[in-house]
Coordinates of C-alpha atoms in Angstrom, one line a residue:
M171 CA -59.3 172.1 100.6
K172 CA -60.5 168.5 101.3
R173 CA -61.6 169.5 104.8
L174 CA -63.7 172.2 103.3
L175 CA -65.3 170.0 100.8
I176 CA -66.4 167.5 103.5
L177 CA -67.8 170.4 105.4
L178 CA -69.7 171.4 102.2
A179 CA -71.0 167.9 101.8
L180 CA -72.5 168.1 105.3
A181 CA -74.1 171.5 104.8
I182 CA -75.4 170.9 101.3
S183 CA -76.6 167.4 102.0
T184 CA -78.7 168.5 105.0
C185 CA -80.8 170.8 102.8
S186 CA -82.8 169.0 100.2
H187 CA -83.2 171.9 97.7
A188 CA -79.5 172.8 97.4
D189 CA -78.6 170.1 94.9
S190 CA -76.6 172.4 92.6
G191 CA -75.5 176.0 92.2
R192 CA -72.7 178.5 92.3
F193 CA -70.2 179.3 95.0
E194 CA -67.8 182.1 96.1
Q195 CA -65.2 181.0 98.5
S196 CA -63.1 183.5 100.5
K197 CA -60.1 182.1 102.4
L198 CA -58.2 184.3 104.8
F199 CA -55.0 182.7 106.0
A200 CA -53.8 183.7 109.5
G201 CA -51.4 186.6 109.2
F202 CA -52.6 187.8 105.9
K203 CA -54.7 190.9 105.3
Q204 CA -56.5 189.9 102.1
A205 CA -58.5 186.8 101.5
F206 CA -58.0 184.5 98.5
V207 CA -61.2 184.3 96.5
S208 CA -62.3 181.5 94.2
T209 CA -65.6 180.8 92.4
G210 CA -67.2 177.9 90.7
Q211 CA -70.1 175.5 90.7
Y212 CA -71.2 172.6 92.9
S213 CA -73.6 169.7 92.6
L214 CA -74.8 167.0 94.9
E215 CA -76.4 164.0 93.3
D216 CA -76.7 160.4 94.5
E217 CA -74.7 161.2 97.7
Q218 CA -71.8 162.5 95.6
L219 CA -70.6 166.1 95.8
V220 CA -68.8 167.6 92.8
W221 CA -66.9 170.8 93.6
H222 CA -65.8 172.6 90.4
T223 CA -63.6 175.6 90.9
I224 CA -63.5 177.8 87.8
T225 CA -61.4 180.8 89.0
P226 CA -58.7 181.6 89.7
I227 CA -57.5 178.0 88.7
E228 CA -59.8 175.4 87.3
S229 CA -60.0 172.2 89.2
Q230 CA -62.7 169.6 90.0
L231 CA -63.0 167.4 93.1
K232 CA -65.6 164.7 93.8
I233 CA -66.5 163.4 97.3
D234 CA -68.5 160.3 97.9
A235 CA -68.8 157.7 100.6
T236 CA -65.5 156.1 99.4
G237 CA -63.3 159.2 99.5
V238 CA -62.1 162.3 97.8
Y239 CA -61.1 162.3 94.2
E240 CA -59.4 164.8 91.9
R241 CA -60.2 165.1 88.2
Q242 CA -57.1 164.6 86.0
A243 CA -56.5 166.1 82.6
D244 CA -57.7 162.9 80.9
G245 CA -61.1 163.3 82.7
E246 CA -60.5 160.4 85.1
Y247 CA -60.6 160.8 88.8
T248 CA -57.7 159.9 91.1
A249 CA -58.2 159.1 94.7
Q250 CA -56.6 161.5 97.2
V251 CA -54.4 159.5 99.5
Q252 CA -55.1 161.4 102.8
T253 CA -58.6 162.4 103.9
G254 CA -57.3 162.9 107.5
P255 CA -59.7 162.4 110.3
Y256 CA -62.7 162.7 108.0
G257 CA -62.6 159.2 106.6
A258 CA -65.0 157.9 109.3
L259 CA -67.0 161.1 109.1
L260 CA -67.6 161.0 105.3
P261 CA -70.3 158.3 105.3
A262 CA -72.3 160.1 108.0
L263 CA -72.1 163.4 106.2
L264 CA -73.2 162.0 102.9
A265 CA -76.0 159.9 104.4
Q266 CA -77.3 162.9 106.4
D267 CA -77.0 160.7 109.5
E268 CA -77.8 163.1 112.3
Q269 CA -77.1 160.5 115.0
A270 CA -73.7 159.7 113.6
L271 CA -72.9 163.4 113.2
A272 CA -73.8 163.9 116.9
Q273 CA -70.9 161.6 117.7
F274 CA -68.5 164.2 116.1
F275 CA -70.1 167.6 116.8
N276 CA -72.0 169.6 119.4
S277 CA -74.5 171.9 117.7
Q278 CA -76.3 175.1 118.7
L279 CA -78.5 177.6 116.9
I280 CA -76.9 181.0 116.6
P281 CA -77.8 184.4 115.0
S282 CA -76.5 185.1 111.5
P283 CA -72.9 186.2 111.4
E284 CA -72.3 189.9 111.2
S285 CA -70.6 189.5 107.8
L286 CA -73.9 188.5 106.3
S287 CA -76.2 191.2 105.1
E288 CA -79.2 188.8 105.3
K289 CA -80.1 188.5 109.0
S290 CA -83.2 186.2 108.7
L291 CA -81.1 183.1 108.2
E292 CA -81.2 179.9 110.2
C293 CA -77.7 179.3 111.4
V294 CA -76.1 176.4 113.3
R295 CA -72.7 176.4 114.9
L296 CA -71.0 172.9 115.0
E297 CA -68.1 172.4 117.3
P298 CA -66.0 169.2 117.1
K299 CA -66.1 166.8 120.0
T300 CA -63.0 164.7 119.1
A301 CA -59.5 165.8 119.7
E302 CA -58.6 164.8 116.2
L303 CA -61.1 167.2 114.7
Q304 CA -60.4 169.9 117.3
S305 CA -56.7 169.8 116.2
I306 CA -57.8 171.1 112.8
F307 CA -60.7 173.5 113.3
S308 CA -62.5 175.2 116.1
H309 CA -66.0 175.3 114.6
F310 CA -68.0 175.9 111.6
V311 CA -71.2 177.7 110.8
S312 CA -73.9 176.7 108.4
C313 CA -76.7 179.1 107.5
A314 CA -79.8 178.3 105.5
Q315 CA -82.7 180.2 104.0
A316 CA -85.8 178.3 103.0
R317 CA -83.9 175.0 103.5
N318 CA -81.2 176.1 101.1
V319 CA -77.7 176.4 102.5
V320 CA -76.4 179.9 101.6
F321 CA -73.4 180.3 103.8
I322 CA -70.7 178.1 105.3
G323 CA -67.9 179.3 107.5
L324 CA -65.0 177.1 108.5
Y325 CA -62.8 178.4 111.4
E326 CA -59.6 176.7 112.1
G327 CA -57.7 176.8 115.4
N328 CA -54.7 178.5 113.8
G329 CA -56.8 181.6 112.8
T330 CA -57.4 180.7 109.2
S331 CA -61.0 181.1 108.1
T332 CA -62.9 180.1 105.0
E333 CA -66.3 181.6 104.2
I334 CA -68.4 180.3 101.4
T335 CA -71.5 181.9 99.9
L336 CA -73.7 179.4 98.0
T337 CA -76.3 180.4 95.4
P338 CA -78.5 177.4 94.8
D339 CA -79.9 176.9 91.3
S340 CA -83.6 177.8 91.1

């Protein structure tokens, strides 16, 4: 989940008009036939992403340049101990630092994925350069329409995939 949120921070932060909205996340684990679906809301403000899952189980995570935090029952946020190889990547994602991101990813423009009905999207495929990131995922896809990110796909090396549809607030 934390890997996914950092990916979201990248995709959302690169598009200036996608500061808040709703999401539907479909995660298909390798070996399963049916995806697990969750829905909720997101917001990006002052280089901080808040990811609020509403269904099927309510939870809230916050990502900023200092790390990943989970909201507790008392409303306080507790730091998540392991952010994996993303610790060094987080500041670059949140600062929209294309030069720093180029250290981690190769990118190329691609057509919209077949799973999307909208074919006039601008899509980018990012492939990790480092062995550490490659050990976790093979690539991800970010698609935008009118500078709003509307689709994010995360594809892990083990066959697990996560596809997120974002609906930015107007």
